[in-house]
CSV table of C-alpha atoms in Angstrom, one decimal:
chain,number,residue,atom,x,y,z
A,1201,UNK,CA,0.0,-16.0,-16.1
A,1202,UNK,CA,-2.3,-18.8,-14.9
A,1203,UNK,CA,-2.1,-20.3,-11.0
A,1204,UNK,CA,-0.8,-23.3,-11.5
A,1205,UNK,CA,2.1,-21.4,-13.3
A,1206,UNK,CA,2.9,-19.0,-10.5
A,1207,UNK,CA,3.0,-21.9,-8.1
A,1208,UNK,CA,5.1,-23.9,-9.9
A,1209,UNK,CA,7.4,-21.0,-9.8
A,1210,UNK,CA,7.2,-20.4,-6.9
A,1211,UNK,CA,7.9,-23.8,-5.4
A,1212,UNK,CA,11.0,-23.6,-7.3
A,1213,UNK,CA,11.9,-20.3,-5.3
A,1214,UNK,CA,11.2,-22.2,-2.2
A,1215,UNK,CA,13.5,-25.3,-2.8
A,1216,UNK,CA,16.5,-22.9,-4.2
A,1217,UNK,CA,16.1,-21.0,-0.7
A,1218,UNK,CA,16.2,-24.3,1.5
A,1219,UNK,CA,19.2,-25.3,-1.0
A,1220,UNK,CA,21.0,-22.1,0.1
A,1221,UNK,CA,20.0,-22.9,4.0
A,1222,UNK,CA,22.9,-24.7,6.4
A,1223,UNK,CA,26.0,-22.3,5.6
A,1224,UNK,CA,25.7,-21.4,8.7
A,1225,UNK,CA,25.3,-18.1,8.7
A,1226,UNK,CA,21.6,-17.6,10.1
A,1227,UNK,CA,21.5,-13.9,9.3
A,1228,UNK,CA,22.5,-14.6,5.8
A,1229,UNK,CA,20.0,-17.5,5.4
A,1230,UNK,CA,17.2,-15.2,6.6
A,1231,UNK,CA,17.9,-12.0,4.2
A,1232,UNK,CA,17.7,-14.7,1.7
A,1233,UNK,CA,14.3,-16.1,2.9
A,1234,UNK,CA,12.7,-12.8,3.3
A,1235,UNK,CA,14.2,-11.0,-0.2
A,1236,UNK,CA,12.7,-14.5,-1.6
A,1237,UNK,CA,9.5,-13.7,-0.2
A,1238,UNK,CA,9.2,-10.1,-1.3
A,1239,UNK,CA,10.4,-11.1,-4.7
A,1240,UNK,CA,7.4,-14.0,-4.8
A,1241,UNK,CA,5.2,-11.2,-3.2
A,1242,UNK,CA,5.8,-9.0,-6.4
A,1243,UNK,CA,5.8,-11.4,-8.9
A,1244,UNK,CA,2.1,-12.5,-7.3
A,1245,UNK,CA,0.7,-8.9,-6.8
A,1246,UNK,CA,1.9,-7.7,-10.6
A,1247,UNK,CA,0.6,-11.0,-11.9
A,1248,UNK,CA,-2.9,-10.2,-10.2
A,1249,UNK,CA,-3.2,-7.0,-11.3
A,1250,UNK,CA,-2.0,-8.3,-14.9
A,1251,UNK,CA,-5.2,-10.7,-15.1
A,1252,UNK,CA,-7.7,-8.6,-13.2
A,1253,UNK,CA,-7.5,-6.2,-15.5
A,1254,UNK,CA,-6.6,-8.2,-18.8
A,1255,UNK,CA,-3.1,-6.1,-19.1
A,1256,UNK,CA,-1.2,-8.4,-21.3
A,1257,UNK,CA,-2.3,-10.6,-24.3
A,1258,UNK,CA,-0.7,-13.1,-26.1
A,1259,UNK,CA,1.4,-11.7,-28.5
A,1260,UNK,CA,1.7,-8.3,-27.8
A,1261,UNK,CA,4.8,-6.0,-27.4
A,1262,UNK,CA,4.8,-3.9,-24.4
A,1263,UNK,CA,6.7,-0.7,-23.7
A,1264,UNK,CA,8.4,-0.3,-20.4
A,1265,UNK,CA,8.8,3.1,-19.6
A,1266,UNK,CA,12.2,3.1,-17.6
A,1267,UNK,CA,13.0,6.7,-15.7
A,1268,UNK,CA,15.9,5.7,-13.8
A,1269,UNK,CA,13.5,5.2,-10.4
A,1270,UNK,CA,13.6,2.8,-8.4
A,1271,UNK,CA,9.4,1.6,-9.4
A,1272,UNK,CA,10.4,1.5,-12.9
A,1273,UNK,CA,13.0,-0.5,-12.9
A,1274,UNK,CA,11.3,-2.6,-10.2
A,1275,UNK,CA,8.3,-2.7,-13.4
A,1276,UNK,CA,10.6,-4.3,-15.8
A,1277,UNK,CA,12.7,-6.7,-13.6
A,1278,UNK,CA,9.4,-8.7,-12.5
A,1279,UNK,CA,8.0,-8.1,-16.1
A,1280,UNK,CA,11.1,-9.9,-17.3
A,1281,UNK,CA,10.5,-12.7,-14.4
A,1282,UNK,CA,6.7,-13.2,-15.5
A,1283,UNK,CA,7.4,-13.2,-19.3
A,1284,UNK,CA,9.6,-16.4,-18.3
A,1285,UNK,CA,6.8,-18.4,-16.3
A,1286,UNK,CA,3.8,-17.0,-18.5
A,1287,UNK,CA,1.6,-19.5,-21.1
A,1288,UNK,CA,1.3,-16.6,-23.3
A,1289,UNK,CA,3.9,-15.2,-25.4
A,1290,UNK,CA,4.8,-11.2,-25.3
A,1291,UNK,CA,8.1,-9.3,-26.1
A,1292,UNK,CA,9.3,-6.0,-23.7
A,1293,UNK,CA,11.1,-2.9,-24.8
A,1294,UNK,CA,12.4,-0.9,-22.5
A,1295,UNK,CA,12.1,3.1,-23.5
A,1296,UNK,CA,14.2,5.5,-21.6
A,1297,UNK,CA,13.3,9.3,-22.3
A,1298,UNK,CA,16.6,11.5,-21.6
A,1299,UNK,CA,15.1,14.9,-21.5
A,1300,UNK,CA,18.5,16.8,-20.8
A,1301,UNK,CA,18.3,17.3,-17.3
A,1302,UNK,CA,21.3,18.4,-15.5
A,1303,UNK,CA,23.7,15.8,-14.2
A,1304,UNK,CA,21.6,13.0,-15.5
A,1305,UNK,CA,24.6,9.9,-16.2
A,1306,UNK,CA,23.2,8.8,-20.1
A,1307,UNK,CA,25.9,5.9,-19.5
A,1308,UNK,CA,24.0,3.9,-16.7
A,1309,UNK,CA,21.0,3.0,-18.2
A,1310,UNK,CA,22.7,1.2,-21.6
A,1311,UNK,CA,25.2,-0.1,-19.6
A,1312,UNK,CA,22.6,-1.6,-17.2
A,1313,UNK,CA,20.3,-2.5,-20.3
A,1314,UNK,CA,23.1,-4.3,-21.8
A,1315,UNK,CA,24.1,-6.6,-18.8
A,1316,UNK,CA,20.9,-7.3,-18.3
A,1317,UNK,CA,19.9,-8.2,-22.0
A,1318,UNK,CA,16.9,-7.0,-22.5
A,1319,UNK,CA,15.9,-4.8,-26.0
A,1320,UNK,CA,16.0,-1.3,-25.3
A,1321,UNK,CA,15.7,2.3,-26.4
A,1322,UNK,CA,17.2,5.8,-25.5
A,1323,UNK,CA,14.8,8.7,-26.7
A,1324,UNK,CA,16.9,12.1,-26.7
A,1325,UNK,CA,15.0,14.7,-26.4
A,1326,UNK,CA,15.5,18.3,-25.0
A,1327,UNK,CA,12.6,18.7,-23.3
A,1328,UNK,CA,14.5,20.2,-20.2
A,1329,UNK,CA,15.2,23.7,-21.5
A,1330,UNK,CA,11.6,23.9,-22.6
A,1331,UNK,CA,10.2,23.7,-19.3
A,1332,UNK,CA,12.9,26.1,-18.1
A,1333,UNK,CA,12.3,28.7,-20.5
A,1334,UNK,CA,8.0,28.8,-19.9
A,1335,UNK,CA,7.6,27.6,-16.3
A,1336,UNK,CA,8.7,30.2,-14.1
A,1337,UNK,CA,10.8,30.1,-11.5
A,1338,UNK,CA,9.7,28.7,-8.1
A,1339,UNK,CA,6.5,27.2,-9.8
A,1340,UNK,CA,5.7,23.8,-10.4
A,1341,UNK,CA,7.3,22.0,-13.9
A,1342,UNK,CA,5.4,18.7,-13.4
A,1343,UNK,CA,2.3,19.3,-15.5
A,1344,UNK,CA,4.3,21.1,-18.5
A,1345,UNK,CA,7.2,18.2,-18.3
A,1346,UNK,CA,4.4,15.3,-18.0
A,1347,UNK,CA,2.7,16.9,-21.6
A,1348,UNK,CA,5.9,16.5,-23.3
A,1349,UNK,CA,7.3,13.4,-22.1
A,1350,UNK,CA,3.8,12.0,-22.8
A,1351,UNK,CA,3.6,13.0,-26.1
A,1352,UNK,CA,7.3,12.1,-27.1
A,1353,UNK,CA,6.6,8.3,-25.9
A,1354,UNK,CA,3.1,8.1,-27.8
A,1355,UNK,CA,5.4,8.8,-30.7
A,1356,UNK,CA,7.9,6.4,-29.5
A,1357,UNK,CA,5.5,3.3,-28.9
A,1358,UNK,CA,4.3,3.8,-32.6
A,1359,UNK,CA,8.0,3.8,-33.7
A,1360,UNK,CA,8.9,0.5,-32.5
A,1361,UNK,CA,5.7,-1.4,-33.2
A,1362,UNK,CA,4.3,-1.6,-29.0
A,1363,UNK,CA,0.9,-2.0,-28.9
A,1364,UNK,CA,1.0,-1.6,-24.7
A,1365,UNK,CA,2.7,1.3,-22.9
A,1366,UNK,CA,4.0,0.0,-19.0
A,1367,UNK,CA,4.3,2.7,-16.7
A,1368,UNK,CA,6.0,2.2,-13.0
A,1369,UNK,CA,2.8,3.7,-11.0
A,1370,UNK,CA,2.0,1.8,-7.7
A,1371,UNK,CA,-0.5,1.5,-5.4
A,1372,UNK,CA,0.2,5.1,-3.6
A,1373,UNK,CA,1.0,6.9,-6.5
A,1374,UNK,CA,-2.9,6.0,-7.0
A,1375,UNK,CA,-4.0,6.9,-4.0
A,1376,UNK,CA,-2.2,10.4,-3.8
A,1377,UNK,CA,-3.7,10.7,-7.1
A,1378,UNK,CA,-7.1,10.4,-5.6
A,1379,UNK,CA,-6.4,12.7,-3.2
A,1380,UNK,CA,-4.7,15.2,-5.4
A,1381,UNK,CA,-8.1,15.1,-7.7
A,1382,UNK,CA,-10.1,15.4,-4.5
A,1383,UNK,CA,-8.6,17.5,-2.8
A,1384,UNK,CA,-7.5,20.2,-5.4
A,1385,UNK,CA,-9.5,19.4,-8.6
A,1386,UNK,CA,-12.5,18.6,-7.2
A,1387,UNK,CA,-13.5,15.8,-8.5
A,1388,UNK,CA,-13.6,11.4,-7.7
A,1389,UNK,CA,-11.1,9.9,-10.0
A,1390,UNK,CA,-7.6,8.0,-9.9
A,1391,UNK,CA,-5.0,7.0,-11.8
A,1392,UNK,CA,-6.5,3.7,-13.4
A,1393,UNK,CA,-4.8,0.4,-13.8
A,1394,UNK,CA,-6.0,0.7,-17.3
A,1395,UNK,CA,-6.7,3.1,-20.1
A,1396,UNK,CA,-6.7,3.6,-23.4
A,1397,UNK,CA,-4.7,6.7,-23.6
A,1398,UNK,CA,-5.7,11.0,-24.6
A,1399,UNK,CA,-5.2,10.2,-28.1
A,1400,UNK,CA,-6.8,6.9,-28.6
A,1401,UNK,CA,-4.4,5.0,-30.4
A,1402,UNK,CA,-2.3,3.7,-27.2
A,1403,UNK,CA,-3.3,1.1,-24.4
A,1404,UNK,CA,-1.5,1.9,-20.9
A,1405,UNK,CA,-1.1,-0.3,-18.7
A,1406,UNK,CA,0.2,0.3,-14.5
A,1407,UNK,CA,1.1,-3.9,-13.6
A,1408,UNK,CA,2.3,-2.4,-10.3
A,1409,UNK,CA,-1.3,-1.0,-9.2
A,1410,UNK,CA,-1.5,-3.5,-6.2
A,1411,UNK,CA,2.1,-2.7,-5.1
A,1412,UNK,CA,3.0,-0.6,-2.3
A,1413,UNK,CA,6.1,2.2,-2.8
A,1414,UNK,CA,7.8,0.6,0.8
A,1415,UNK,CA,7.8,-2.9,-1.6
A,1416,UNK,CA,9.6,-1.3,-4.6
A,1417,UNK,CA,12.2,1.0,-2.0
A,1418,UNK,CA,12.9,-2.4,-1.0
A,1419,UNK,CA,13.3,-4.4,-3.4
A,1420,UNK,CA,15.5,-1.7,-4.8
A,1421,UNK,CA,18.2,-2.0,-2.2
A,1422,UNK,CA,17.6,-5.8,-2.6
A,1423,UNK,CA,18.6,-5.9,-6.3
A,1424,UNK,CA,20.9,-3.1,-6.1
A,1425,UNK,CA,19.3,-0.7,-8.6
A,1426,UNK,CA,21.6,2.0,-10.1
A,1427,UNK,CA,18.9,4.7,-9.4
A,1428,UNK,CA,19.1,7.9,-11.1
A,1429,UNK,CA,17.7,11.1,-9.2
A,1430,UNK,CA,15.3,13.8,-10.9
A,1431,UNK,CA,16.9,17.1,-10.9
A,1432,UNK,CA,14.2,18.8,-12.8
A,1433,UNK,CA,11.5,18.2,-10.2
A,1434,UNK,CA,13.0,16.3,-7.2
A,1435,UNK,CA,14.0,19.0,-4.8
A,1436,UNK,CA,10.4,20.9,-5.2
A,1437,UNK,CA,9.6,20.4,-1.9
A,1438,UNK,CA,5.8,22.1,-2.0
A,1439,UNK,CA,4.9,19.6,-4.3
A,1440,UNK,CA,1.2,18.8,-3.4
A,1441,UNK,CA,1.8,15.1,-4.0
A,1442,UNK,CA,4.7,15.6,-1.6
A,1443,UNK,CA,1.9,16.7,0.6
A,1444,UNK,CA,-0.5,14.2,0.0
A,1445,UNK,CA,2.1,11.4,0.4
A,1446,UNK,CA,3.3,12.9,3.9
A,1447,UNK,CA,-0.7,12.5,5.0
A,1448,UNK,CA,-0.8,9.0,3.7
A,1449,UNK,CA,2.1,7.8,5.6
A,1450,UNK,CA,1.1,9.8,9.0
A,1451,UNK,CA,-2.1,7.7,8.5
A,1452,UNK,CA,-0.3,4.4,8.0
A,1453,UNK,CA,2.0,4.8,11.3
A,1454,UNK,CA,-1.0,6.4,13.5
A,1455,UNK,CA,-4.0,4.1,12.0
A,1456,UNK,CA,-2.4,0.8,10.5
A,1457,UNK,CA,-5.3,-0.5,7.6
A,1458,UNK,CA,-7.2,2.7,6.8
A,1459,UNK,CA,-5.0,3.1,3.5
A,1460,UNK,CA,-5.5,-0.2,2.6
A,1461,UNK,CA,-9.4,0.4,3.3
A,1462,UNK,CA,-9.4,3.4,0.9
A,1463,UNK,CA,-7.7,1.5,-1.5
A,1464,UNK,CA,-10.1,-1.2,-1.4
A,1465,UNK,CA,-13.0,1.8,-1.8
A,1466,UNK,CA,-11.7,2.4,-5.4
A,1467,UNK,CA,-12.3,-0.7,-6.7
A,1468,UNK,CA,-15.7,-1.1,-4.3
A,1469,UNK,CA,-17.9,2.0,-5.8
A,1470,UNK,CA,-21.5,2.5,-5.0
A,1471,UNK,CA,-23.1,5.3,-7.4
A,1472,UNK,CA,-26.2,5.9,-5.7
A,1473,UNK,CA,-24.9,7.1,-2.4
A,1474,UNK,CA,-22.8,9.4,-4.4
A,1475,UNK,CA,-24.2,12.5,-6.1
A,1476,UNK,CA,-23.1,12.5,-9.8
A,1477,UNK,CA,-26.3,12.5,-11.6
A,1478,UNK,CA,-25.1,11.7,-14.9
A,1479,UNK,CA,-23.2,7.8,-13.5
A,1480,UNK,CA,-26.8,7.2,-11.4
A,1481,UNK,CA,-30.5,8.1,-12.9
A,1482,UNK,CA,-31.8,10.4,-10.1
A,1483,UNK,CA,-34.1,11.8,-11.6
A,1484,UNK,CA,-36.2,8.9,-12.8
A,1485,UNK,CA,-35.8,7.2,-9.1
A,1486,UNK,CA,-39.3,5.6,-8.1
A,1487,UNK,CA,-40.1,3.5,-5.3
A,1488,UNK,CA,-41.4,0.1,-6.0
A,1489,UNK,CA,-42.7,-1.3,-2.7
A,1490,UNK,CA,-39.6,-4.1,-2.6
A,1491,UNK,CA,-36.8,-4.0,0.2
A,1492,UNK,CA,-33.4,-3.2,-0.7
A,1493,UNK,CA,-30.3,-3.5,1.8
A,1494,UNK,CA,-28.2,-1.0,-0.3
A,1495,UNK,CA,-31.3,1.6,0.0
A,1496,UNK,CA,-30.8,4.4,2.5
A,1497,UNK,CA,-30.3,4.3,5.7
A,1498,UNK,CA,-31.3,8.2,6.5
A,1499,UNK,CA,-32.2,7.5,9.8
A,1500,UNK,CA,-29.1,5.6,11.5
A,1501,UNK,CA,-27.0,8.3,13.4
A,1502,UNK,CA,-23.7,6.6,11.8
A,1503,UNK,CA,-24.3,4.8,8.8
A,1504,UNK,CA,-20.3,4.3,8.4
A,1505,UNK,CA,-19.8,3.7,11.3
A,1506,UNK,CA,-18.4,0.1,12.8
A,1507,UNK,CA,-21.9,-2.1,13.9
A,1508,UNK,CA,-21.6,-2.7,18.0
A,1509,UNK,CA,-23.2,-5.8,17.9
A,1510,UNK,CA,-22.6,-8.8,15.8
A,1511,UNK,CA,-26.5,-8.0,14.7
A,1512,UNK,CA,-25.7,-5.0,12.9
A,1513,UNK,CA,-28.3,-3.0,11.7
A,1514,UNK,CA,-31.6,-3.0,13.0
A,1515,UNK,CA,-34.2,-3.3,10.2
A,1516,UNK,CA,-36.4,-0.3,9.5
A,1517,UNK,CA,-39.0,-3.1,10.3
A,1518,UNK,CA,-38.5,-4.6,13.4
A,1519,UNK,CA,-38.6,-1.0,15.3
């Protein structure tokens, strides 16, 4: 997925769109231009996040999880448009778990799979009645339904040979995933864009970590999408990711950048002006006698806060 690849692509992109231009129907012309540009926008941000964090090797098989969401199927449609332009070579299966849930259409997705020609396979699995028989009622069946349905596709990625597992997690599922841990667990940690999964045998993969959820709602009424709803979880409306996802998108409208910033943060970690002892040596800190610009600042008033002058901070020194 080198640079000169993605360009080349992407100049293509450009001269179909002028091709398209002088119908005469400006309004036309310009949903094309800017569902052009979202689509390039994708491709670029998944192919980042692909070679930042070494996601895909030549050769390998990858497992597209595919729910019926709009982010998953977002997942595999750029996947598909990568694996075209790519130097490397690597095959996609797309893996649909149908746990049983109530009015869930098991038509759509082969019927979709099909058209669109890609290798694919439906996992039945009862998985619904489970979580309806030991959660009870009014509590929340995420946690229960996320053991199973993890478990099941382990199984399944073994099965057909995958050595990479693709799940449709974007850049706020992350970030609400922060906060959730933060917030209610108590602890710093996210939803990586990399891991090598509970039971070691399994390397997962999230190419849509840089992607934000208003990109993927878009581009699935752009490609038309035949989304299919979660009636097992869906309609819980105290959800605290519902929550969480309601802050982050209060903060967006009243302060445009500060979830960007925080997402920047997670990848731009400093462990010794945190407090876990066992990821910095605090204990065997000495002084040495020689400055250091990331020492502490104990004195400044606002250490976080925005420098007033172009100067910034004033050395301990020159007081």
């Amino acid at each position: 997925m080198n640079e000169v690849t993605m360009a080349r692509a992407d100049a293509l992109d450009e001269v179909a769109v002028a091709a398209s231009a002088g119908s005469g129907d400006k309004q036309g012309d310009k949903r094309a231009y800017e569902n052009n540009k979202l689509h390039k926008r994708l491709c670029r941000l998944v192919g980042q996040a692909i070679g930042d964090f070494n996601m895909i090797e030549d050769g390998d098989k990858v497992m597209v999880c595919l729910s019926g969401g709009k982010d998953s199927y977002a997942l595999l449609d750029i996947l598909m448009t990568l694996r075209e332009r790519a130097p490397i070579g690597f095959e996609l299966v797309a893996v649909n778990l149908d746990q049983k849930q109530p009015n869930f259409p098991p038509e759509v997705l082969p019927a979709y799979l099909d058209k669109l020609g890609v290798p694919y396979h439906i996992e039945n699995q009862d998985t619904y009645s489970i979580v309806k028989r030991l959660i009870p009622e009014g509590k929340t069946t995420c946690s229960l339904c996320s053991r199973l349905r993890r478990g099941i596709l382990y199984r399944v990625a073994d099965e057909l040979g995958c050595n990479k597992i693709a799940l449709g997690h974007h850049r706020d599922d992350i970030l609400e995933t922060f906060f959730l841990n933060m917030f209610f667990g108590a602890k710093i940690k996210g939803m990586p864009a990399k891991l090598v999964s509970d039971d070691g045998k399994h390397m997962v993969i999230r190419p849509l970590a840089y992607v934000k959820e208003a990109d993927t709602e878009r581009y699935a009424e752009v490609k038309g999408f035949p989304i299919i709803p979660c009636d097992l979880c869906g309609s819980q409306e105290n959800l605290q990711r519902k929550q969480i996802k309601a802050l982050m998108r209060d903060w967006e409208k009243k302060h445009p950048g500060r979830v960007e910033n925080i997402f920047s943060a997670l990848s731009t970690v400093v462990p010794s002006h945190l407090m876990d002892r066992d990821l910095f040596g605090f204990t065997g800190l000495t002084t040495d006698g020689i400055a250091n610009p990331d020492g502490d600042i104990a004195f400044d008033e606002e250490p976080c806060s925005t420098p007033s002058t172009p100067s910034g901070t004033i050395p301990l020194q020159a007081v």
